[in-house]
JSON list of C-alpha atoms in Angstrom, two decimals:
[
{"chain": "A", "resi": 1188, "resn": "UNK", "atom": "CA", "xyz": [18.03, -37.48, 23.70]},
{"chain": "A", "resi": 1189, "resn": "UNK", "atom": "CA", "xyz": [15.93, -35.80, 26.15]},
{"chain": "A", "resi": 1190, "resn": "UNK", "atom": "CA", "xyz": [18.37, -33.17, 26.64]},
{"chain": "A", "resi": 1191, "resn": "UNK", "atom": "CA", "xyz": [18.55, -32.01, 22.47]},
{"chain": "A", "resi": 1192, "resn": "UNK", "atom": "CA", "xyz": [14.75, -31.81, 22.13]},
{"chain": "A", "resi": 1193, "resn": "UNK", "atom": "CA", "xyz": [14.99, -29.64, 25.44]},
{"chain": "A", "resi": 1194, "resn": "UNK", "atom": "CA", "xyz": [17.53, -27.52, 23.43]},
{"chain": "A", "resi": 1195, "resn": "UNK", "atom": "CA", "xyz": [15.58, -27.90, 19.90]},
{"chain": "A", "resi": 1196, "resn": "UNK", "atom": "CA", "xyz": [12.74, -25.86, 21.67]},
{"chain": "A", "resi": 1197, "resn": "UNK", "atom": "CA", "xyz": [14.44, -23.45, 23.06]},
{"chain": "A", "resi": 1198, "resn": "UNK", "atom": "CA", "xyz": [15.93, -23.12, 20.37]},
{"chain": "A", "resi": 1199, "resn": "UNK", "atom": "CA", "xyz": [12.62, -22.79, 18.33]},
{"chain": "A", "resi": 1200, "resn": "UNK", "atom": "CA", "xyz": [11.44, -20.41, 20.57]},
{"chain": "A", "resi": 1201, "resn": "UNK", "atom": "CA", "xyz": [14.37, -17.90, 20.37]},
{"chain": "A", "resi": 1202, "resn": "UNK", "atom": "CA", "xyz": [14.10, -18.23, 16.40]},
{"chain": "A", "resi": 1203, "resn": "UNK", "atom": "CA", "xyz": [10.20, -17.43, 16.98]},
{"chain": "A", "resi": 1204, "resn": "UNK", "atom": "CA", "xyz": [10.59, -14.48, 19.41]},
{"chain": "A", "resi": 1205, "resn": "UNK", "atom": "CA", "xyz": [13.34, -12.93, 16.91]},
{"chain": "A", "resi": 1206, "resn": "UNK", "atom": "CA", "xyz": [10.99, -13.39, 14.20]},
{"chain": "A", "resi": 1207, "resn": "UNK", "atom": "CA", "xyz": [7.80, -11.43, 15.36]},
{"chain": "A", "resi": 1208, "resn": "UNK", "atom": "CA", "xyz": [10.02, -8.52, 16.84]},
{"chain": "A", "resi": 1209, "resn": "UNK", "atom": "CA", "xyz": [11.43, -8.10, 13.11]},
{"chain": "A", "resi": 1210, "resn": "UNK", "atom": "CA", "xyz": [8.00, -7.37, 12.16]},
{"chain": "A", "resi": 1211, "resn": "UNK", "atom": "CA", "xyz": [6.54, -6.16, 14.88]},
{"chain": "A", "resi": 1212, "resn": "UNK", "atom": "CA", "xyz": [4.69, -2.29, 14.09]},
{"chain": "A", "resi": 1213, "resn": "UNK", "atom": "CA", "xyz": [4.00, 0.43, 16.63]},
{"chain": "A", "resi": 1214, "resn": "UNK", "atom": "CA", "xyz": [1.91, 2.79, 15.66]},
{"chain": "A", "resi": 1215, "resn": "UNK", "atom": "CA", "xyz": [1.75, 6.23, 17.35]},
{"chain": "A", "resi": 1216, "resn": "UNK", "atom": "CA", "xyz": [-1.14, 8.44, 16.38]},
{"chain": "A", "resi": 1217, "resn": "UNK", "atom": "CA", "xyz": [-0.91, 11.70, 18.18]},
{"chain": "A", "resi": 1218, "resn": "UNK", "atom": "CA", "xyz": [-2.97, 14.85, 18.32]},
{"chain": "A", "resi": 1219, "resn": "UNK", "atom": "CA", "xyz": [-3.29, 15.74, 14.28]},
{"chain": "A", "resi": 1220, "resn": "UNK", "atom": "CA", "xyz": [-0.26, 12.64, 12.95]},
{"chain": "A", "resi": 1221, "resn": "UNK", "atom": "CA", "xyz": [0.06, 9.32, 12.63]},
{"chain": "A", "resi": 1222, "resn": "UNK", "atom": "CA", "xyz": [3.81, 7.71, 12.05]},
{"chain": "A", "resi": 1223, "resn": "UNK", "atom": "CA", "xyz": [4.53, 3.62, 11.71]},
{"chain": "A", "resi": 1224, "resn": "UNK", "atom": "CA", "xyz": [7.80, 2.37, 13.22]},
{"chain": "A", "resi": 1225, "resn": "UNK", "atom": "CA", "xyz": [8.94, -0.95, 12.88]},
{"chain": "A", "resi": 1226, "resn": "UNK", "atom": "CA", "xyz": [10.60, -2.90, 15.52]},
{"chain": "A", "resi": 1227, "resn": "UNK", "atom": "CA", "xyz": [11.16, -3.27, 19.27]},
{"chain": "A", "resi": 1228, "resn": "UNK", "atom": "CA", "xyz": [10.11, 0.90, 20.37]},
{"chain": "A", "resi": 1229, "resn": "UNK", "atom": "CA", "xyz": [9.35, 2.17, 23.57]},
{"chain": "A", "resi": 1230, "resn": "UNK", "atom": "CA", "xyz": [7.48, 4.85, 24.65]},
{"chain": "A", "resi": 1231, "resn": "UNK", "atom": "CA", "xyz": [9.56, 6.97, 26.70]},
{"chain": "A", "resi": 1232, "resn": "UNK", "atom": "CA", "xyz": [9.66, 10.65, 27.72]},
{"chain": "A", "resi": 1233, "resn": "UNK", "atom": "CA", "xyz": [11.94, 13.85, 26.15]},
{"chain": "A", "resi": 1234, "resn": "UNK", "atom": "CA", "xyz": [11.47, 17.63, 27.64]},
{"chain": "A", "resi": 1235, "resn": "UNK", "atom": "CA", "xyz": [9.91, 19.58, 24.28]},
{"chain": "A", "resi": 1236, "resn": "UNK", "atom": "CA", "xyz": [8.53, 16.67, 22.21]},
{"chain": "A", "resi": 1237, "resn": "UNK", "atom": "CA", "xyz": [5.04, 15.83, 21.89]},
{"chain": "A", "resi": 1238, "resn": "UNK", "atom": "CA", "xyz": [5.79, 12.08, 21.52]},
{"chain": "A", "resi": 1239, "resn": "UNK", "atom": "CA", "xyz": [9.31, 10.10, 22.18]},
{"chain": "A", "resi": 1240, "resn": "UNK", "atom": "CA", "xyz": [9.87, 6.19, 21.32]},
{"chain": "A", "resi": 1241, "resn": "UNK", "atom": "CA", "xyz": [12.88, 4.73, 21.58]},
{"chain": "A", "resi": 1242, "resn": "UNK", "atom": "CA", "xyz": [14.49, 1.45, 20.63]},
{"chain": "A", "resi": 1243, "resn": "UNK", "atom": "CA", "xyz": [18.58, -0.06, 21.53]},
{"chain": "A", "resi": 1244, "resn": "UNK", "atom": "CA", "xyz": [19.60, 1.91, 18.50]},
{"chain": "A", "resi": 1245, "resn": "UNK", "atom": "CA", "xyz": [17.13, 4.46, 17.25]},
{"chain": "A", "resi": 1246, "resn": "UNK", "atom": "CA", "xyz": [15.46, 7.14, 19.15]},
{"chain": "A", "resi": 1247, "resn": "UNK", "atom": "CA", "xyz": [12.77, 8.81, 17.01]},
{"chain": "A", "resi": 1248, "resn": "UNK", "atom": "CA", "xyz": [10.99, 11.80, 18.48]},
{"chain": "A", "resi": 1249, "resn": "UNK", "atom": "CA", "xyz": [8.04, 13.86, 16.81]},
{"chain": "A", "resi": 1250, "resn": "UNK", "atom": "CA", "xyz": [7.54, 17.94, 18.08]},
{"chain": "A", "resi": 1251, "resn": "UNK", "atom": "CA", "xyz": [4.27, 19.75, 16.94]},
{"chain": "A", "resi": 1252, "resn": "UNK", "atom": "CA", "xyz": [4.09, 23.33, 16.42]},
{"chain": "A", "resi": 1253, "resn": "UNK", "atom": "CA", "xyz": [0.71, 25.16, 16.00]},
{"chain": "A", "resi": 1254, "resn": "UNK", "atom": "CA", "xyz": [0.99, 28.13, 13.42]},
{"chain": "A", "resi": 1255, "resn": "UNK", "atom": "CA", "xyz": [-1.28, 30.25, 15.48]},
{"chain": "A", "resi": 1256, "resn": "UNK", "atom": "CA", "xyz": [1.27, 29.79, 18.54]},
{"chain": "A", "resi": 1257, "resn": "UNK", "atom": "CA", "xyz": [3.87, 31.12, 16.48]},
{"chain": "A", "resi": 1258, "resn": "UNK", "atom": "CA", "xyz": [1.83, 34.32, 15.14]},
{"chain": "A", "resi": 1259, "resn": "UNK", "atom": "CA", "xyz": [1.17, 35.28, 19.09]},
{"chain": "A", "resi": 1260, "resn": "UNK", "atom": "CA", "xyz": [4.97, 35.37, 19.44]},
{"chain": "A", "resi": 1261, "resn": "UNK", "atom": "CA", "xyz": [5.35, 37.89, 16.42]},
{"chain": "A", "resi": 1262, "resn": "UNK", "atom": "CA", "xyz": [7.11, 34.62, 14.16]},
{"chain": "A", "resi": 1263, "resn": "UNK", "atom": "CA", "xyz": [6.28, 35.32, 10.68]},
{"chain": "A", "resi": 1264, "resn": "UNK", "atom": "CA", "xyz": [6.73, 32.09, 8.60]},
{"chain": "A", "resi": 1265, "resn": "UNK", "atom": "CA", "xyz": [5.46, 31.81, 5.10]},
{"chain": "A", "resi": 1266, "resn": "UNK", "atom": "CA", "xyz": [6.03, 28.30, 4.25]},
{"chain": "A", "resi": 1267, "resn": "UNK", "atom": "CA", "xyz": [7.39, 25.03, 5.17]},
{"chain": "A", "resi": 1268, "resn": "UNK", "atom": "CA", "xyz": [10.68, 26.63, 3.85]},
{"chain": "A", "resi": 1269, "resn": "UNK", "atom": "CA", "xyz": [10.46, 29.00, 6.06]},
{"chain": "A", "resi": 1270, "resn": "UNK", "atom": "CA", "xyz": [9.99, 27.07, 9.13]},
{"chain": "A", "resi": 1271, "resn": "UNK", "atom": "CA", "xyz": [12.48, 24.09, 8.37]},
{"chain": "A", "resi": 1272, "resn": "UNK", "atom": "CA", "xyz": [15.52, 27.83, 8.26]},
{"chain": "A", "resi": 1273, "resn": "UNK", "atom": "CA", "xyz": [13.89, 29.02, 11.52]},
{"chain": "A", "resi": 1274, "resn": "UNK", "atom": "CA", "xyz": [13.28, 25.99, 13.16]},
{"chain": "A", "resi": 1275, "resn": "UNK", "atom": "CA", "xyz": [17.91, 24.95, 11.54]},
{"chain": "A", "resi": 1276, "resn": "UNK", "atom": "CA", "xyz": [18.60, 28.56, 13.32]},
{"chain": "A", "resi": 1277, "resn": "UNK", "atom": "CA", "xyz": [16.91, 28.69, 16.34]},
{"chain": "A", "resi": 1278, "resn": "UNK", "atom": "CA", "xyz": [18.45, 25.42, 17.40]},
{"chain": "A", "resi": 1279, "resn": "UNK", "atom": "CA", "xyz": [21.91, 26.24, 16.10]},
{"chain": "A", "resi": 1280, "resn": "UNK", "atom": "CA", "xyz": [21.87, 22.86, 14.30]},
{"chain": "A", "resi": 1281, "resn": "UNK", "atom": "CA", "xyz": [24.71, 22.60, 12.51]},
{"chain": "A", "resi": 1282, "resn": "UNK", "atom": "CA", "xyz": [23.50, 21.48, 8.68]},
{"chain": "A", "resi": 1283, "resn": "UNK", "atom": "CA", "xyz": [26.12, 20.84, 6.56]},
{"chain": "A", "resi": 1284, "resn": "UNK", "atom": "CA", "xyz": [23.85, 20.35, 3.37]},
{"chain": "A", "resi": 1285, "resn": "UNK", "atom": "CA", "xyz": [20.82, 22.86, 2.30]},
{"chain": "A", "resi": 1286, "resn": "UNK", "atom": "CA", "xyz": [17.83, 20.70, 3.19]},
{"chain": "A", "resi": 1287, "resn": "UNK", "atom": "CA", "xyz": [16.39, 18.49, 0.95]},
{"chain": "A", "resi": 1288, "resn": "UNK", "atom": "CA", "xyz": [12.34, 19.12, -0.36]},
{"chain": "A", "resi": 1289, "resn": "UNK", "atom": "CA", "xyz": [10.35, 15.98, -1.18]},
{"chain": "A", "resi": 1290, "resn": "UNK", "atom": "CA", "xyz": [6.75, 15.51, -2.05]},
{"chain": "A", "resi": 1291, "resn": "UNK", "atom": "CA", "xyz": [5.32, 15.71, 1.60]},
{"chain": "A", "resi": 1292, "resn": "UNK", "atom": "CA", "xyz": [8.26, 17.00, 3.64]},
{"chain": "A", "resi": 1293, "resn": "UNK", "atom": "CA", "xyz": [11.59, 18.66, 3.76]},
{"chain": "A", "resi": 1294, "resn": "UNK", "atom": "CA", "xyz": [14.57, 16.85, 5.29]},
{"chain": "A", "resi": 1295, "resn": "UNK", "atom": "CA", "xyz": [18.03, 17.58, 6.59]},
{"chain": "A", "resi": 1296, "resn": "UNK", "atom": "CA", "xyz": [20.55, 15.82, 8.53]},
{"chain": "A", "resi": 1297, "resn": "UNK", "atom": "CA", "xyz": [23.38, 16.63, 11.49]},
{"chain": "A", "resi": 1298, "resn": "UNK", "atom": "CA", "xyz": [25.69, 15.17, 13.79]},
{"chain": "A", "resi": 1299, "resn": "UNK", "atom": "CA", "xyz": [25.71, 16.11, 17.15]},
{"chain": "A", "resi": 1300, "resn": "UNK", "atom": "CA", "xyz": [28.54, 15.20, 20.27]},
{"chain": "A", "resi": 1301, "resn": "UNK", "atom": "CA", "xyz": [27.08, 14.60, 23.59]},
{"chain": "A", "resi": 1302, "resn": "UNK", "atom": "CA", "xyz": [29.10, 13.36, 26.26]},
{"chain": "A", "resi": 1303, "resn": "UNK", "atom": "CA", "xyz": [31.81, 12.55, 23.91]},
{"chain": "A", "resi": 1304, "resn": "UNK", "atom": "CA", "xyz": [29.31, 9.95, 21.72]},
{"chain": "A", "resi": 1305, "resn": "UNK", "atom": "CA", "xyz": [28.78, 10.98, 17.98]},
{"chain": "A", "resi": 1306, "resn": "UNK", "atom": "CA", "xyz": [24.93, 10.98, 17.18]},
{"chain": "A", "resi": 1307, "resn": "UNK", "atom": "CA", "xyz": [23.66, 11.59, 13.62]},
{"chain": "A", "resi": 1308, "resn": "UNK", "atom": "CA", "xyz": [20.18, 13.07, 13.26]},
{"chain": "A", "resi": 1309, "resn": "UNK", "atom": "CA", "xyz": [17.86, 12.68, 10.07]},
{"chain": "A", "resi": 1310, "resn": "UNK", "atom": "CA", "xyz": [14.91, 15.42, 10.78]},
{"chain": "A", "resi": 1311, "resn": "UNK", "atom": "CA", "xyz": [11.50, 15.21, 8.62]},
{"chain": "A", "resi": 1312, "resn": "UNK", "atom": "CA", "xyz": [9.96, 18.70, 8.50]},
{"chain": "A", "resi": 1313, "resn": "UNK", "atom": "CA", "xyz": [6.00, 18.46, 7.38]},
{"chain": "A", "resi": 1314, "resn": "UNK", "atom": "CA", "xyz": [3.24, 21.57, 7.00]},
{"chain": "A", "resi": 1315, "resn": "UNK", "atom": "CA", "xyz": [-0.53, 20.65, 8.23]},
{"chain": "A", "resi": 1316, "resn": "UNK", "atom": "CA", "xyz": [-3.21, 23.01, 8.06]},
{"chain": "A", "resi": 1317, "resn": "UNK", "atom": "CA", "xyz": [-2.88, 24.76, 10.97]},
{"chain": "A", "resi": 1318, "resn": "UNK", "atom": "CA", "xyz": [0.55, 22.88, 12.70]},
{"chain": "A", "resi": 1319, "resn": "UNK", "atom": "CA", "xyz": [4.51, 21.87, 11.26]},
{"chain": "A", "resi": 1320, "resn": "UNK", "atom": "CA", "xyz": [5.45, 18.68, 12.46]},
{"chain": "A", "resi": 1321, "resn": "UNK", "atom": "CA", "xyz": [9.34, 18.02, 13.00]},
{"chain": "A", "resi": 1322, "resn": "UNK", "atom": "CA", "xyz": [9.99, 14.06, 13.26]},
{"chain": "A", "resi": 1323, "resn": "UNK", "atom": "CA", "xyz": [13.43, 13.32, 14.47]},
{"chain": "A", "resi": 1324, "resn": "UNK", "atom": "CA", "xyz": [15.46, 10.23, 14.53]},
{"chain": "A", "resi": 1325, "resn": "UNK", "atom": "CA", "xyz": [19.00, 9.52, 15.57]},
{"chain": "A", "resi": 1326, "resn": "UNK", "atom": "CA", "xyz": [21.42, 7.05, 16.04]},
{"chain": "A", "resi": 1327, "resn": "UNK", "atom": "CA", "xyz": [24.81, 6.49, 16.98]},
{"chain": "A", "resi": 1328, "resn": "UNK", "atom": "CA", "xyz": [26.96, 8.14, 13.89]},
{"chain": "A", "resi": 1329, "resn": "UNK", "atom": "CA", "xyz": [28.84, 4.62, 13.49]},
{"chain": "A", "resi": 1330, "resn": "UNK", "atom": "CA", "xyz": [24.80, 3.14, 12.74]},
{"chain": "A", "resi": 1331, "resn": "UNK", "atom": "CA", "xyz": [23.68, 5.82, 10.88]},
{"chain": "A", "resi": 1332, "resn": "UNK", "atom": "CA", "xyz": [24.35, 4.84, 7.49]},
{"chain": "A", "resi": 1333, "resn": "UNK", "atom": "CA", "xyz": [22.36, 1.27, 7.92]},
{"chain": "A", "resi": 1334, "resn": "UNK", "atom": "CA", "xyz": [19.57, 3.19, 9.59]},
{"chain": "A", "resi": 1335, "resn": "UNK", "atom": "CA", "xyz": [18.96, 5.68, 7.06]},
{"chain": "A", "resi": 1336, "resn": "UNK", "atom": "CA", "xyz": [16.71, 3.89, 5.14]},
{"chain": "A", "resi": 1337, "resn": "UNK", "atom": "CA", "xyz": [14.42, 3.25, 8.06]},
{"chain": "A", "resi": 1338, "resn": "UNK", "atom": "CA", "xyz": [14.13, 6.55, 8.78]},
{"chain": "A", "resi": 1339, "resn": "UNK", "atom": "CA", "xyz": [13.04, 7.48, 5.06]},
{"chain": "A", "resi": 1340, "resn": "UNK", "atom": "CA", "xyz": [10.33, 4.45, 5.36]},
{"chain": "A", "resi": 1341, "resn": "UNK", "atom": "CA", "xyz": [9.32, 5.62, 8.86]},
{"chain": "A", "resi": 1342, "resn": "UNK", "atom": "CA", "xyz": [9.46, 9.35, 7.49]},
{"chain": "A", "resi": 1343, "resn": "UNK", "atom": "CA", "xyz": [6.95, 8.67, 4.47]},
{"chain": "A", "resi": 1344, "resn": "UNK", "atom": "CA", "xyz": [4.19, 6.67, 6.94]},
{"chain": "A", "resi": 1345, "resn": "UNK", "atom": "CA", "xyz": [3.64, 9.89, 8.08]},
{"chain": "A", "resi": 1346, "resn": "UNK", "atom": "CA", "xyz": [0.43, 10.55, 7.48]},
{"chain": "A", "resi": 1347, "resn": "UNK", "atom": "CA", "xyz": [-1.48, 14.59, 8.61]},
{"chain": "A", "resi": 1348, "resn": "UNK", "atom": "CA", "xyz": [-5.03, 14.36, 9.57]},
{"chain": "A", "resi": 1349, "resn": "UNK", "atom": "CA", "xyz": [-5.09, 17.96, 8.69]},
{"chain": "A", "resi": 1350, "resn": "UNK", "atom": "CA", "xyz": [-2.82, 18.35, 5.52]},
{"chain": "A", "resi": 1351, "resn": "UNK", "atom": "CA", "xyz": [-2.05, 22.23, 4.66]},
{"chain": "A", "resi": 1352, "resn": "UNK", "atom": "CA", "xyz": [-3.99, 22.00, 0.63]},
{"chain": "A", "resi": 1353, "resn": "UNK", "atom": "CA", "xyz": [-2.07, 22.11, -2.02]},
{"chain": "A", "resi": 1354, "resn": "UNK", "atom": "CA", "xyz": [-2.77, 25.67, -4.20]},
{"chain": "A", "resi": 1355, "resn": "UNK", "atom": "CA", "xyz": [-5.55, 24.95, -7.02]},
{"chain": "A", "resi": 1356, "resn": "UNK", "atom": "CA", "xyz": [-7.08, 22.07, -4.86]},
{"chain": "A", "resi": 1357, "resn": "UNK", "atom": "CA", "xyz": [-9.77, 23.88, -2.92]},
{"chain": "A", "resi": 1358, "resn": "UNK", "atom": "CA", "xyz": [-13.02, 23.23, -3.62]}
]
């Protein structure tokens, strides 16, 4: 007897532990963005990204680019267009699909080999006033497709403290 109620609570307290992780939120505000993850993240460290959190199946990355950095370099870019094909080329990623334009972003994904494991990629492209804002997640390729919809919930918490203004709402 005393040896199930010794089991019933561990038991309970697995169930409990599993429970608050499922919900569990990180928040990551950063310079001029704010992004909501859900689960079990981990801050961790990435050369070239402004912030890097990682979980046992998703690594989701964020890389901010001022506009007045790229202007000293002689980069011309016009819109968020613009950026998303520069930002495609200069990393040869290899896009199958044209990138995809939503309401607050533009969004494309790849798959990538490294050290013989498949990754897939889904990368969020956003335009603040004076900064573009590529959010990256990946997973392994054989995860990707019940992942996806994370990344799209994870992708629209993004919120710019300096959003670029939309033309005819200046005031």
């Amino acid at each position: 007897m005393k040896k199930r109620r010794i089991q019933i609570i561990i038991l309970l307290a697995l169930m409990t532990a599993i429970l608050t992780s499922c919900g569990k939120k990180t928040e990551i505000a950063v310079e001029d963005m704010k992004i909501t993850l859900t689960g079990d993240f981990k801050e961790g460290e990435m050369a070239n990204t402004t912030w890097y959190y990682e979980n046992p199946e998703v690594l989701a990355m964020g890389i901010r680019t001022k506009k007045s950095d790229l202007e000293k370099v002689g980069i011309e870019i016009g819109s968020l267009t613009d950026y998303t094909n520069s930002y495609i080329k200069g990393n040869r990623l290899p896009v199958m699909e044209t990138p995809e334009k939503k309401e607050n972003y533009i969004c494309f994904s790849y798959e990538k080999t490294i050290e013989q494991t498949n990754y897939k990629y889904l990368t969020f492209v956003y335009e603040g006033s004076d900064t573009y804002w590529i959010v990256n997640f990946a997973c392994y390729k054989e995860l990707f497709d019940r992942k996806e919809k994370d990344f799209y919930k994870w992708a629209d918490s993004v919120e710019l403290l300096h959003p670029k203004k939309q033309a005819g709402t200046e005031k």
